[in-house]
Each structure stands twice: as C-alpha cells, then as structure tokens.
Short mmCIF file of C-alpha atoms and ligand atoms in Angstrom, two decimals:
data_model
loop_
_atom_site.label_atom_id
_atom_site.label_comp_id
_atom_site.label_asym_id
_atom_site.label_seq_id
_atom_site.Cartn_x
_atom_site.Cartn_y
_atom_site.Cartn_z
CA GLU A 17 0.00 0.00 0.00
CA LEU A 18 1.42 3.34 -1.07
CA LYS A 19 1.02 6.29 1.29
CA TRP A 20 -0.14 9.68 0.06
CA THR A 21 2.68 12.22 -0.16
CA GLU A 22 2.14 15.98 -0.41
CA VAL A 23 3.81 17.73 -3.34
CA LYS A 24 5.42 20.17 -0.91
CA SER A 25 7.34 17.37 0.80
CA LEU A 26 8.81 15.86 -2.37
CA SER A 27 12.56 16.27 -2.03
CA SER A 28 15.80 14.45 -2.85
CA ASP A 29 15.48 12.70 0.52
CA LEU A 30 12.88 10.52 -1.20
CA LYS A 31 15.18 9.54 -4.11
CA ASP A 32 14.23 6.14 -5.60
CA GLN A 33 11.21 5.84 -3.34
CA GLU A 34 7.70 5.20 -4.58
CA VAL A 35 5.16 7.95 -3.97
CA LEU A 36 1.48 8.60 -4.55
CA VAL A 37 0.38 12.21 -5.04
CA ARG A 38 -2.83 14.00 -5.91
CA GLY A 39 -2.89 17.35 -7.61
CA ARG A 40 -4.06 19.34 -10.58
CA VAL A 41 -2.67 19.30 -14.08
CA GLN A 42 -0.98 22.67 -14.41
CA ALA A 43 0.54 21.99 -17.83
CA VAL A 44 1.20 19.11 -20.22
CA ARG A 45 4.18 19.02 -22.56
CA ALA A 46 4.06 16.36 -25.25
CA VAL A 47 7.54 15.49 -26.47
CA SER A 48 6.85 12.45 -28.67
CA LYS A 49 4.68 9.35 -28.82
CA LYS A 50 7.03 7.91 -26.25
CA MET A 51 7.46 10.77 -23.83
CA ALA A 52 5.42 13.43 -22.03
CA PHE A 53 5.79 15.80 -19.08
CA VAL A 54 2.91 16.68 -16.79
CA VAL A 55 3.37 19.47 -14.25
CA VAL A 56 1.20 18.71 -11.22
CA ARG A 57 0.26 21.42 -8.72
CA GLU A 58 -0.91 21.09 -5.13
CA GLY A 59 -1.53 24.41 -3.37
CA LEU A 60 1.62 26.52 -3.64
CA PHE A 61 3.76 23.65 -4.91
CA THR A 62 4.44 22.06 -8.30
CA VAL A 63 6.31 18.96 -9.45
CA GLN A 64 7.30 17.64 -12.86
CA CYS A 65 6.03 14.15 -13.70
CA VAL A 66 7.77 12.27 -16.50
CA LEU A 67 6.17 9.56 -18.63
CA MET A 68 8.65 7.62 -20.71
CA VAL A 69 7.81 4.48 -22.64
CA ALA A 70 9.92 1.48 -21.64
CA LYS A 71 10.60 3.03 -18.24
CA GLU A 72 8.44 2.03 -15.29
CA LYS A 73 6.22 -0.07 -17.61
CA VAL A 74 4.77 3.02 -19.30
CA SER A 75 2.92 2.27 -22.57
CA GLU A 76 2.35 4.50 -25.62
CA GLN A 77 -1.31 4.39 -24.65
CA MET A 78 -0.48 6.05 -21.31
CA VAL A 79 1.59 8.77 -22.96
CA LYS A 80 -1.35 9.48 -25.29
CA PHE A 81 -3.70 9.60 -22.30
CA ALA A 82 -1.40 12.05 -20.46
CA ASN A 83 -1.12 14.27 -23.53
CA ALA A 84 -4.89 14.57 -23.65
CA LEU A 85 -5.29 15.66 -20.01
CA SER A 86 -6.94 19.07 -19.72
CA ARG A 87 -5.46 21.76 -17.47
CA GLU A 88 -6.83 21.87 -13.92
CA SER A 89 -8.05 18.25 -14.02
CA ILE A 90 -7.50 16.34 -10.80
CA VAL A 91 -5.00 13.49 -11.16
CA ASP A 92 -3.50 10.80 -8.96
CA ILE A 93 0.06 9.89 -9.85
CA GLU A 94 2.04 6.86 -8.76
CA GLY A 95 5.73 6.87 -9.46
CA VAL A 96 9.33 6.90 -8.33
CA ILE A 97 11.28 9.97 -7.25
CA SER A 98 14.33 10.84 -9.33
CA VAL A 99 16.80 13.69 -8.99
CA PRO A 100 17.90 15.24 -12.31
CA GLY A 101 21.44 16.53 -12.71
CA GLU A 102 20.30 20.04 -13.62
CA PRO A 103 17.92 22.42 -11.87
CA ILE A 104 14.29 22.09 -13.00
CA LYS A 105 12.84 25.29 -14.38
CA GLY A 106 9.26 26.29 -13.69
CA THR A 107 8.42 24.00 -10.79
CA SER A 108 8.81 24.55 -7.06
CA GLN A 109 10.10 21.02 -6.32
CA GLN A 110 13.57 20.08 -7.49
CA VAL A 111 12.82 16.39 -8.06
CA GLU A 112 10.82 14.55 -10.72
CA ILE A 113 8.34 11.73 -10.49
CA GLN A 114 8.99 8.91 -12.97
CA VAL A 115 5.37 7.95 -13.52
CA ARG A 116 4.13 4.38 -13.24
CA LYS A 117 0.42 5.01 -13.17
CA ILE A 118 -1.72 8.05 -13.77
CA TYR A 119 -5.42 8.29 -13.02
CA CYS A 120 -7.70 11.17 -13.96
CA ILE A 121 -10.02 11.57 -10.98
CA ASN A 122 -12.01 14.51 -12.30
CA ARG A 123 -11.67 16.14 -15.68
CA ALA A 124 -11.88 19.96 -16.06
CA ILE A 125 -13.43 21.33 -19.27
CA SER A 126 -10.81 22.22 -21.84
CA THR A 127 -11.66 25.90 -22.27
CA LEU A 128 -11.41 27.51 -18.85
CA PRO A 129 -12.60 31.11 -18.27
CA ILE A 130 -9.34 31.81 -16.40
CA ASN A 131 -5.94 30.30 -17.00
CA ILE A 132 -4.21 29.97 -13.62
CA GLU A 133 -0.79 30.93 -14.99
CA ASP A 134 -2.29 34.16 -16.42
CA ALA A 135 -4.06 34.89 -13.13
CA ALA A 136 -0.83 34.41 -11.16
CA ARG A 137 1.26 36.99 -13.04
CA SER A 138 2.42 40.21 -11.45
CA ASP A 139 1.85 43.54 -13.21
CA ALA A 140 5.63 43.89 -13.57
CA GLU A 141 5.85 40.59 -15.44
CA ILE A 142 3.10 41.67 -17.81
CA GLU A 143 4.80 45.05 -18.46
CA GLU A 144 8.13 43.31 -19.00
CA ALA A 145 6.60 40.98 -21.60
CA LEU A 146 5.03 43.96 -23.39
CA LYS A 147 8.49 45.53 -23.77
CA ASP A 148 9.67 42.33 -25.47
CA GLY A 149 6.69 42.60 -27.81
CA LYS A 150 4.86 39.70 -26.16
CA GLN A 151 1.20 40.06 -25.20
CA LEU A 152 0.25 38.35 -21.93
CA VAL A 153 -3.35 38.03 -20.81
CA ARG A 154 -4.23 40.36 -17.92
CA VAL A 155 -7.09 38.93 -15.86
CA ASN A 156 -9.27 41.75 -14.52
CA GLN A 157 -10.86 41.83 -11.10
CA ASP A 158 -14.43 41.16 -12.21
CA THR A 159 -13.38 38.08 -14.17
CA ARG A 160 -11.42 36.89 -11.14
CA LEU A 161 -14.41 37.36 -8.85
CA ASN A 162 -16.91 35.87 -11.32
CA TYR A 163 -14.83 32.69 -11.55
CA ARG A 164 -13.47 32.91 -8.03
CA VAL A 165 -12.88 29.16 -7.55
CA LEU A 166 -10.32 29.25 -10.36
CA ASP A 167 -8.78 32.53 -9.19
CA LEU A 168 -8.43 31.18 -5.63
CA ARG A 169 -6.02 28.53 -6.94
CA THR A 170 -3.20 31.02 -7.66
CA PRO A 171 -0.23 30.87 -5.26
CA ALA A 172 -0.90 34.43 -4.05
CA ASN A 173 -4.50 33.59 -3.20
CA GLN A 174 -3.59 30.31 -1.56
CA ALA A 175 -1.19 32.33 0.61
CA ILE A 176 -3.56 35.23 1.34
CA PHE A 177 -6.22 32.93 2.77
CA HIS A 178 -3.63 31.00 4.73
CA LEU A 179 -2.61 34.29 6.38
CA SER A 180 -6.22 35.15 7.03
CA SER A 181 -6.72 31.83 8.82
CA GLU A 182 -3.52 32.39 10.83
CA VAL A 183 -4.63 35.87 11.95
CA GLU A 184 -7.93 34.47 13.16
CA HIS A 185 -6.18 31.57 14.90
CA GLU A 186 -3.65 33.82 16.67
CA PHE A 187 -6.49 36.13 17.72
CA ARG A 188 -8.13 33.21 19.52
CA VAL A 189 -4.88 31.78 20.94
CA PHE A 190 -3.76 35.12 22.38
CA LEU A 191 -7.14 36.03 23.89
CA ARG A 192 -7.68 32.61 25.42
CA SER A 193 -4.25 32.92 27.05
CA GLU A 194 -5.50 36.21 28.54
CA HIS A 195 -8.63 34.49 29.90
CA PHE A 196 -11.11 35.74 27.30
CA ARG A 197 -14.09 33.50 26.53
CA GLY A 198 -15.35 32.94 22.98
CA ILE A 199 -19.00 33.85 22.44
CA HIS A 200 -21.58 33.96 19.65
CA THR A 201 -24.16 36.72 19.45
CA PRO A 202 -27.27 36.93 17.23
CA LYS A 203 -26.95 38.30 13.70
CA THR A 204 -30.65 39.16 13.52
CA MET A 205 -31.77 42.11 15.62
CA GLY A 206 -34.77 44.36 16.17
CA GLY A 207 -32.63 47.54 16.06
CA THR A 208 -29.29 48.81 14.86
CA SER A 209 -26.10 48.74 16.93
CA GLU A 210 -24.08 51.39 15.12
CA GLY A 211 -27.02 53.63 14.13
CA GLY A 212 -26.98 55.33 10.78
CA ALA A 213 -27.99 54.24 7.36
CA ALA A 214 -25.70 51.33 6.56
CA VAL A 215 -28.09 48.59 7.68
CA PHE A 216 -29.83 45.73 5.88
CA ARG A 217 -33.48 45.60 6.94
CA PHE A 218 -35.75 42.62 6.53
CA ASP A 219 -38.98 41.13 7.74
CA TYR A 220 -38.64 38.76 10.72
CA LYS A 221 -41.97 36.91 10.71
CA GLY A 222 -43.87 40.17 10.67
CA GLN A 223 -41.46 42.17 12.86
CA PRO A 224 -39.11 44.76 11.36
CA ALA A 225 -35.55 43.48 11.76
CA CYS A 226 -31.92 44.28 10.90
CA LEU A 227 -28.83 42.21 10.12
CA ALA A 228 -26.29 42.90 12.87
CA GLN A 229 -23.94 45.81 12.01
CA SER A 230 -21.65 44.56 14.81
CA PRO A 231 -21.90 42.41 17.95
CA GLN A 232 -21.66 45.67 19.94
CA LEU A 233 -24.84 45.50 22.01
CA HIS A 234 -24.67 41.81 22.81
CA LYS A 235 -20.97 41.75 23.63
CA GLN A 236 -21.64 44.51 26.16
CA MET A 237 -24.62 42.57 27.52
CA SER A 238 -22.27 39.59 27.97
CA ILE A 239 -20.27 41.82 30.34
CA SER A 240 -23.51 42.58 32.20
CA GLY A 241 -23.96 38.80 32.30
CA ASP A 242 -20.63 38.56 34.18
CA PHE A 243 -18.58 37.05 31.35
CA ARG A 244 -15.87 39.64 32.21
CA ARG A 245 -13.71 39.15 29.08
CA VAL A 246 -15.19 37.99 25.76
CA PHE A 247 -14.31 37.71 22.08
CA GLU A 248 -16.23 36.82 18.96
CA VAL A 249 -15.31 35.99 15.39
CA GLY A 250 -18.34 36.39 13.15
CA PRO A 251 -20.00 37.99 10.15
CA VAL A 252 -20.78 41.71 10.19
CA PHE A 253 -23.27 43.27 7.78
CA ARG A 254 -23.09 46.84 6.49
CA ALA A 255 -25.36 48.08 3.70
CA GLU A 256 -22.61 50.36 2.34
CA ASP A 257 -23.78 52.17 -0.75
CA SER A 258 -20.53 53.44 -2.10
CA PHE A 259 -17.94 51.46 -3.91
CA THR A 260 -14.53 51.80 -2.18
CA HIS A 261 -11.35 49.78 -1.98
CA ARG A 262 -11.88 49.08 1.75
CA HIS A 263 -15.62 48.59 2.38
CA LEU A 264 -17.52 45.32 2.02
CA CYS A 265 -21.21 44.75 2.70
CA GLU A 266 -20.36 41.61 4.67
CA PHE A 267 -17.04 41.18 6.45
CA THR A 268 -15.54 39.15 9.28
CA GLY A 269 -15.47 40.98 12.56
CA LEU A 270 -12.99 40.11 15.32
CA ASP A 271 -14.59 41.63 18.41
CA VAL A 272 -13.40 42.00 21.98
CA GLU A 273 -15.12 43.29 25.12
CA MET A 274 -13.65 43.39 28.65
CA GLU A 275 -14.10 44.73 32.13
CA ILE A 276 -11.99 47.84 32.82
CA LYS A 277 -10.51 48.26 36.29
CA ALA A 278 -9.28 51.85 36.07
CA HIS A 279 -8.55 53.21 32.60
CA TYR A 280 -9.32 52.57 28.94
CA SER A 281 -5.58 52.10 28.37
CA GLU A 282 -6.17 48.53 29.63
CA VAL A 283 -8.06 47.88 26.37
CA MET A 284 -5.33 49.51 24.25
CA ASP A 285 -2.78 47.36 26.07
CA ILE A 286 -4.62 44.24 24.80
CA VAL A 287 -4.61 45.68 21.26
CA ASP A 288 -0.87 46.33 21.53
CA ARG A 289 0.13 42.87 22.73
CA LEU A 290 -2.44 41.05 20.55
CA PHE A 291 -1.24 42.64 17.33
CA VAL A 292 2.46 42.39 18.07
CA ALA A 293 1.78 38.65 18.65
CA ILE A 294 -0.19 38.36 15.38
CA PHE A 295 2.43 40.21 13.28
CA ASP A 296 5.31 38.25 14.86
CA HIS A 297 3.46 35.01 14.16
CA LEU A 298 2.94 35.87 10.48
CA ASN A 299 6.56 36.94 10.02
CA GLU A 300 7.97 33.91 11.82
CA ASN A 301 5.68 31.17 10.53
CA CYS A 302 4.40 32.26 7.13
CA GLN A 303 7.59 33.10 5.18
CA GLY A 304 6.62 30.93 2.19
CA GLU A 305 3.18 32.51 2.01
CA LEU A 306 4.52 36.06 2.32
CA GLU A 307 6.93 35.36 -0.54
CA ALA A 308 4.15 33.89 -2.68
CA ILE A 309 2.06 37.04 -2.17
CA SER A 310 5.06 39.30 -2.80
CA ARG A 311 5.83 37.59 -6.10
CA GLN A 312 2.47 38.67 -7.50
CA TYR A 313 1.86 41.78 -5.40
CA PRO A 314 5.24 43.16 -4.26
CA PHE A 315 5.22 44.84 -0.83
CA GLN A 316 7.59 45.91 1.93
CA PRO A 317 7.26 44.16 5.33
CA LEU A 318 5.11 46.09 7.80
CA LYS A 319 7.08 48.32 10.18
CA TYR A 320 5.87 47.95 13.77
CA LEU A 321 7.37 48.57 17.19
CA ARG A 322 7.76 46.12 20.09
CA LYS A 323 5.52 48.46 22.09
CA THR A 324 2.81 50.02 19.92
CA LEU A 325 2.94 53.80 19.58
CA GLN A 326 -0.02 55.62 21.12
CA LEU A 327 -0.82 59.18 20.06
CA THR A 328 -3.75 61.31 21.12
CA PHE A 329 -6.10 62.72 18.51
CA PRO A 330 -5.02 66.32 19.36
CA GLU A 331 -1.37 65.26 18.91
CA GLY A 332 -2.28 63.85 15.50
CA ILE A 333 -4.08 67.07 14.54
CA GLN A 334 -0.96 69.01 15.62
CA MET A 335 1.31 66.84 13.45
CA LEU A 336 -0.94 67.48 10.46
CA LYS A 337 -0.98 71.20 11.24
CA GLU A 338 2.81 71.33 11.37
CA ALA A 339 2.82 69.66 7.94
CA GLY A 340 0.57 72.43 6.64
CA ILE A 341 -2.70 70.49 6.75
CA GLU A 342 -5.50 72.21 8.66
CA VAL A 343 -8.27 69.94 9.93
CA ASP A 344 -11.23 70.54 12.25
CA PRO A 345 -9.88 69.66 15.74
CA LEU A 346 -13.29 68.27 16.75
CA GLY A 347 -14.17 66.71 13.41
CA ASP A 348 -13.32 63.37 11.75
CA LEU A 349 -10.26 62.68 9.67
CA ASN A 350 -11.04 61.68 6.09
CA THR A 351 -9.38 58.93 4.10
CA GLU A 352 -6.78 61.36 2.76
CA THR A 353 -5.83 62.97 6.10
CA GLU A 354 -5.70 59.55 7.79
CA ARG A 355 -3.27 58.41 5.14
CA LYS A 356 -1.20 61.60 5.43
CA LEU A 357 -1.00 61.21 9.20
CA GLY A 358 0.11 57.61 8.66
CA GLU A 359 3.02 58.89 6.56
CA LEU A 360 3.98 61.54 9.11
CA VAL A 361 3.92 58.96 11.91
CA ARG A 362 6.00 56.52 9.87
CA ASP A 363 8.61 59.18 9.13
CA LYS A 364 8.80 60.41 12.71
CA TYR A 365 8.42 57.19 14.73
CA ASP A 366 9.44 54.51 12.20
CA THR A 367 6.21 52.58 12.56
CA GLU A 368 3.29 51.85 10.23
CA PHE A 369 1.10 50.50 13.03
CA TYR A 370 -0.17 52.84 15.72
CA ILE A 371 -3.09 53.74 17.99
CA LEU A 372 -4.78 57.15 17.85
CA HIS A 373 -6.90 57.76 20.96
CA ARG A 374 -9.02 60.43 22.68
CA TYR A 375 -11.22 61.09 19.65
CA PRO A 376 -13.74 63.94 19.70
CA SER A 377 -17.02 62.69 21.25
CA ALA A 378 -19.17 64.14 18.49
CA ILE A 379 -17.88 61.70 15.88
CA ARG A 380 -18.12 58.50 17.93
CA PRO A 381 -21.13 56.18 18.45
CA PHE A 382 -23.64 56.92 21.23
CA TYR A 383 -22.31 54.22 23.59
CA THR A 384 -18.81 55.82 23.80
CA MET A 385 -17.64 57.09 27.20
CA PRO A 386 -16.67 60.79 27.18
CA CYS A 387 -13.38 61.73 28.85
CA TYR A 388 -13.79 62.51 32.55
CA ASP A 389 -11.71 65.69 32.25
CA ASN A 390 -13.25 67.05 29.04
CA ALA A 391 -16.51 65.71 27.57
CA SER A 392 -15.67 67.06 24.09
CA TYR A 393 -13.25 64.15 23.85
CA SER A 394 -13.88 60.47 24.47
CA ASN A 395 -12.18 57.38 25.87
CA SER A 396 -11.98 55.94 22.37
CA PHE A 397 -9.41 54.97 19.78
CA ASP A 398 -8.82 53.86 16.20
CA VAL A 399 -5.87 51.76 15.11
CA PHE A 400 -4.11 52.15 11.78
CA ILE A 401 -1.97 50.06 9.47
CA ARG A 402 -0.18 52.01 6.71
CA GLY A 403 -2.50 54.97 7.31
CA GLU A 404 -5.77 53.05 7.08
CA GLU A 405 -8.15 52.11 9.89
CA ILE A 406 -8.33 48.47 10.95
CA ILE A 407 -9.84 48.85 14.45
CA SER A 408 -12.27 51.06 16.37
CA GLY A 409 -12.62 50.76 20.10
CA ALA A 410 -13.60 52.55 23.28
CA GLN A 411 -14.67 52.49 26.86
CA ARG A 412 -18.50 52.33 27.00
CA ILE A 413 -21.01 54.26 29.05
CA HIS A 414 -22.23 51.85 31.77
CA ASP A 415 -24.77 54.15 33.44
CA HIS A 416 -28.33 53.43 32.28
CA GLU A 417 -29.68 56.98 32.41
CA PHE A 418 -26.68 58.59 30.77
CA LEU A 419 -26.57 55.93 28.04
CA THR A 420 -30.27 56.41 27.26
CA LYS A 421 -29.76 60.17 27.05
CA ARG A 422 -26.83 59.76 24.69
CA ALA A 423 -28.80 57.36 22.44
CA GLU A 424 -31.69 59.85 22.25
CA ALA A 425 -29.31 62.73 21.55
CA CYS A 426 -27.83 60.71 18.67
CA GLY A 427 -31.29 60.32 17.13
CA ILE A 428 -31.66 56.62 17.90
CA ASP A 429 -35.16 55.20 18.38
CA VAL A 430 -34.57 53.89 21.91
CA LYS A 431 -37.57 51.56 21.73
CA THR A 432 -35.67 49.40 19.22
CA ILE A 433 -32.78 48.84 21.64
CA ALA A 434 -34.80 48.85 24.90
CA THR A 435 -33.59 45.46 26.17
CA TYR A 436 -29.98 46.55 25.69
CA LEU A 437 -30.52 49.84 27.53
CA ASP A 438 -32.47 48.09 30.31
CA SER A 439 -29.64 45.65 30.93
CA PHE A 440 -27.67 48.54 32.46
CA LYS A 441 -30.27 48.90 35.21
CA TYR A 442 -29.08 45.70 36.86
CA GLY A 443 -25.49 46.69 37.55
CA THR A 444 -22.66 46.60 34.99
CA PRO A 445 -18.93 47.07 35.65
CA PRO A 446 -16.92 49.66 33.71
CA HIS A 447 -15.97 48.05 30.40
CA GLY A 448 -14.65 48.62 26.91
CA GLY A 449 -13.57 46.80 23.80
CA PHE A 450 -12.86 47.00 20.12
CA GLY A 451 -13.77 45.62 16.70
CA VAL A 452 -11.31 44.57 14.01
CA GLY A 453 -12.03 43.98 10.32
CA LEU A 454 -10.19 40.74 9.42
CA GLU A 455 -10.12 41.47 5.67
CA ARG A 456 -8.58 44.89 6.36
CA VAL A 457 -5.85 43.44 8.57
CA VAL A 458 -4.68 41.03 5.87
CA MET A 459 -5.11 43.61 3.08
CA LEU A 460 -2.99 46.21 4.89
CA PHE A 461 -0.40 43.85 6.34
CA CYS A 462 0.39 42.86 2.72
CA ASN A 463 -0.23 46.37 1.36
CA LEU A 464 -2.83 45.05 -1.11
CA ASN A 465 -4.86 47.69 -2.92
CA ASN A 466 -8.34 46.24 -2.58
CA ILE A 467 -10.30 44.52 0.20
CA ARG A 468 -11.90 42.19 -2.35
CA LYS A 469 -8.52 40.46 -2.57
CA THR A 470 -8.78 39.33 1.05
CA SER A 471 -12.42 38.20 1.03
CA GLN A 472 -12.92 34.73 -0.41
CA PHE A 473 -16.35 35.53 -1.84
CA PRO A 474 -16.69 39.30 -1.45
CA ARG A 475 -20.02 41.03 -1.01
CA ASP A 476 -20.13 44.65 -2.16
CA PRO A 477 -22.99 46.94 -3.20
CA GLN A 478 -23.21 45.17 -6.57
CA ARG A 479 -21.98 41.67 -5.92
CA LEU A 480 -24.10 38.90 -4.43
CA ALA A 481 -22.50 35.96 -6.28
CA PRO A 482 -20.67 33.62 -6.33
P1 ATP B 20 -15.92 52.67 10.54
O1 ATP B 20 -17.03 51.77 10.16
O2 ATP B 20 -15.14 52.32 11.71
O3 ATP B 20 -16.33 54.05 10.64
P2 ATP B 20 -14.54 53.25 8.18
O4 ATP B 20 -13.18 52.93 7.74
O5 ATP B 20 -15.65 53.13 7.21
O6 ATP B 20 -14.85 52.37 9.43
P3 ATP B 20 -15.50 55.84 8.76
O7 ATP B 20 -15.40 56.49 10.07
O8 ATP B 20 -16.80 55.41 8.22
O9 ATP B 20 -14.46 54.66 8.78
O10 ATP B 20 -14.82 56.73 7.70
C1 ATP B 20 -13.59 57.35 7.92
C2 ATP B 20 -13.39 58.27 6.77
O11 ATP B 20 -13.32 57.52 5.56
C3 ATP B 20 -14.58 59.20 6.59
O12 ATP B 20 -14.37 60.41 7.24
C4 ATP B 20 -14.65 59.37 5.11
O13 ATP B 20 -13.88 60.47 4.67
C5 ATP B 20 -14.04 58.14 4.55
N1 ATP B 20 -15.08 57.26 4.08
C6 ATP B 20 -15.88 56.49 4.81
N2 ATP B 20 -16.73 55.81 4.07
C7 ATP B 20 -16.47 56.16 2.82
C8 ATP B 20 -17.03 55.80 1.58
N3 ATP B 20 -18.03 54.93 1.51
N4 ATP B 20 -16.50 56.35 0.48
C9 ATP B 20 -15.48 57.20 0.56
N5 ATP B 20 -14.92 57.60 1.71
C10 ATP B 20 -15.40 57.09 2.82
P1 AMO B 21 -16.48 50.03 13.34
O1 AMO B 21 -17.76 50.41 12.70
O2 AMO B 21 -15.36 51.00 13.25
O3 AMO B 21 -16.67 49.76 14.89
O4 AMO B 21 -15.99 48.64 12.76
C1 AMO B 21 -14.87 48.00 13.30
C2 AMO B 21 -13.90 47.61 12.21
O5 AMO B 21 -14.54 46.84 11.22
C3 AMO B 21 -13.98 47.10 9.95
N1 AMO B 21 -15.00 47.58 9.03
C4 AMO B 21 -15.15 47.13 7.79
N2 AMO B 21 -14.47 46.23 7.06
C5 AMO B 21 -14.90 45.98 5.82
N3 AMO B 21 -15.97 46.56 5.24
C6 AMO B 21 -16.69 47.48 5.94
N4 AMO B 21 -17.76 48.00 5.37
C7 AMO B 21 -16.29 47.80 7.26
N5 AMO B 21 -16.77 48.63 8.21
C8 AMO B 21 -15.97 48.48 9.27
C9 AMO B 21 -12.90 48.12 10.15
C10 AMO B 21 -13.31 48.78 11.43
O6 AMO B 21 -12.22 49.32 12.09
N6 AMO B 21 -18.79 48.40 17.48
C11 AMO B 21 -17.61 49.04 16.97
C12 AMO B 21 -16.34 48.39 17.48
C13 AMO B 21 -16.12 48.57 18.96
O7 AMO B 21 -16.14 49.72 19.42
O8 AMO B 21 -15.95 47.56 19.65
C14 AMO B 21 -17.64 48.99 15.46
O9 AMO B 21 -18.39 48.29 14.84
O10 AMO B 21 -11.67 47.41 10.29
#
C-alpha cells in the first residue's frame, strides 16, 4: 500500500522511493509518442512528472492519455522519485516523479474562463513581456471574482487565505491565554447597533428586523452577564452604498469586550500585545506565504514597534498642522488625512502601526464614554496600518440613564434597543472593547490595494454571487 505524499514534501530525501500524489494538471508538454511531461500542482507547490515508454512499464497508450489531459483536471500519480542533474525550471520542487500510473479523478473542461498561470502573473511581469513585444493576458478583477474558484487557486490567493486563517487563529490563541471567553451573538436584531444608514433591513416573521452591524450591544450585555472578558469571530453586515477599496457589505469581525478596572488604556494594552503577537506570528511562521504574495503583489514588510505607539487625537491634529494640513480639531479625519498622518507617523516614529486615541465625542457612536476631564473628547481609539483604519474601540457608558440620554441625543429610536438599555439597570462594571475587520488586517499587512482580494467571496454593493 502506497502512502499519500504531499507535493510540498517531495525532495531528494525521497530519491528512488515510490510515492502517490494527488494534484491538478498545471501543464502538459508532449515530447513524442514515447514521452510526455505533466506538471502537477498542489496548493503553492508544483512537481514535474515524467512519462517515458519502456521506463516504469509506461505504454504508448499512457503517454497518449497524459497528452490529452486538460489543465486543472485532478489526477492521482504513482511513481518513483528521481533527482535530475540540472535544476528544474518552472516547478517549485527540485525532483521529478517517474510515472508508473496516472489516473484522472475529475476532468476539467478544456476551455477555462481563467488560465491559472495568467491569473498568477504580477503587473511587472506583464509590463516586461510587453516591452519584449509579447502580449500576456491580464485577468481583470471582475473576471477573477466571477470565476473565483479558479482565481483562488493562484499561489498568491492560496497564501492570502492561509494568512487570514492564521490571523484568526492567533487572535483566539492570544485572547484565550489572557482568559477571554469565545462567544456567539445573534446576527438578527430588532434595532441597529451602530445607528446610521448602513443597515440591511428585513422582515422577521412580521417584525421589522436588521442584520447585525456589529456584535456591539450583545458583547456589552455579555459583560452585564458577568462574562468579564469575551471575544467573537463572526460575520458583520453593512449596507454600504458606495464602492470603495476598503468597504464590504459583509465582512468578518474580530470583536473584543472586557471589564476595565481603572482606565481605557487597559483595552489599548490588549490591542498592543495582541497585534504584536499576530504580526510576529505571520513573520515567523508564514515566510513561504509572504513570498508567494510578494511575487504577485510586491510589498515591503510592515514596520511595527515592540511596544505600539499611542498618540492622542489632538497630537495627531498638531502633526498634520505642522505639515501644513488644517483639519477641524473636533471633526473626523477623512481617508486622505488619515493616510497623510500615517506617513507623518512613519517618518517620525518609524512605525506603520499605531493607535490614535481620545477622539472627539461628536464623531463617535452613542455608547462611547466621554473623557472625565473634558466631555468634548472620548475614551476611544482607532488603530491604523499604513495609514488606514483596521480597528475602532472605546470604553462604554455603563450608566443606564446617561446611556439612554446619549442614544436619544444621537437620534436613535430607543424603543428598538430597549432590552440593551435596560440591561444597564441591573449593575454593569466599567468596560470597553474593540472591533477589528479581518479582511482589512490582511489587506494592509500585505499592502494590497483592494479589500476584495482578502475576502474569499466578497459582497459589495453590486456583488451577491458567487
Ligand atoms: P468605521 O465603520 O469604523 O467608521 P470606516 O473605515 O468606514 O470604518 P469611517 O469612520 O466610516 O471609517 O470613515 C472614515 C473616513 O473615511 C470618513 O471620514 C470618510 O472620509 C471616509 N469614508 C468612509 N466611508 C467612505 C465611503 N463609503 N466612500 C469614501 N470615503 C469614505
Ligand atoms: P467600526 O464600525 O469601526 O466599529 O468597525 C470595526 C472595524 O470593522 C472594519 N469595518 C469594515 N471592514 C470591511 N468593510 C466594511 N464596510 C467595514 N466597516 C468596518 C474596520 C473597522 O475598524 N462596534 C464598533 C467596534 C467597537 O467599538 O468595539 C464597530 O463596529 O476594520
């Protein structure tokens, strides 16, 4: 009985041994009636399989069969590992399989809407070919997303979604080690949690309902339920109506909520240590993936400090002012000023990851705790990677009357969130937390230009399929 071997572990250590691998046909090269090469791909890895009549009992029939294999078909290959004298061009593995048997497990149609080798090219490679007078196919984003299962097979995409899974895993590992408990909150609600327009409404058996814009209300109620420290990984729905590079209508939220003993800096301290752990993990354990992404989408490694830089909002405004950019000191930063501040911070502090805290109260959600010393500011923060927001967080108001007043002042119909507001009548400790957009973390860590690249099946204002 032959054991399955992964393509990635095929090396000269296995010389002369028999192996059994499963993969996809990446390319077939017919040499003659008596010889053919089949490049087989499994994830990020490829290996050259050689069929030669007279060797390993290969028949002309088998060579003919191999020559007729369509790209992307699934094949099982039995054979013996050999090590050629010269380096093998175009495959990741530096050994060959001398094929004994080849089975086609599932045949792909012969005209595919996307050729994986085209989809895997970098812009630079395409430009380079143009200079040599060669035309290479450029696969545009809509084609990629329409035929996403094919597009997902490129090395860069295999690597992107590996990183995404690692970020989520490290999020859980770190928080569990800090005694946070994983929870699940409802995604159907009678009211909105973030207020505003960006909400999907639907009919819940005759009652007006919304898809959850965040786990905000229920994660806070978990604190009222004495869960003390909680986290959730789950879908978040936002009925965004504009088309941007960083907004999806459905994304994966990584949410945290915790009791605060004395100061909202306790929450920022978790952000600091959590993200240093996540970034370290990616850099230490995902080298192959980072290289695969870089080959198609070149980027510089993220600059971050061992202890995350914290700046106050007024300090940020001052830095912009000194650079000649006047912004409203009690207003919000826009995409452009956020990015500019990111550049100023990078140049001054040598970091592309930082926390901006003490935001003006007027631009934060109703549940945000104002600063004790000056109510125009709040115990809140945003966190940025390369000048773009990945996290919002804050200490929350835990006094029932004050919270209700703030909700009313923000124009929220308090009837729709009555059970949430009421829960603060029964005693709730001071608490705070934050929400992270998973797709944004991966996008910005790798300096990708569009959030659709880090969502497996993105949902935007126009796209509801696949
Ligand atoms: P959050 O949901 O935390 O607010 P966000 O990244 O959408 O995340 P916003 O506070 O909504 O952040 O927006 C920050 C800035 O980004 C806004 O001041 C605005 O200038 C810009 N912005 C937000 N949404 C859009 C959009 N749909 N199109 C263009 N710019 C936008
Ligand atoms: P906020 O609305 O800032 O805060 O959302 C938190 C984080 O979620 C991500 N995000 C998005 N990602 C993709 N597409 C979108 N349309 C989108 N909107 C937001 C961002 C953002 O930083 N309840 C608060 C969090 C808290 O205070 O705990 C909240 O939802 O990365």
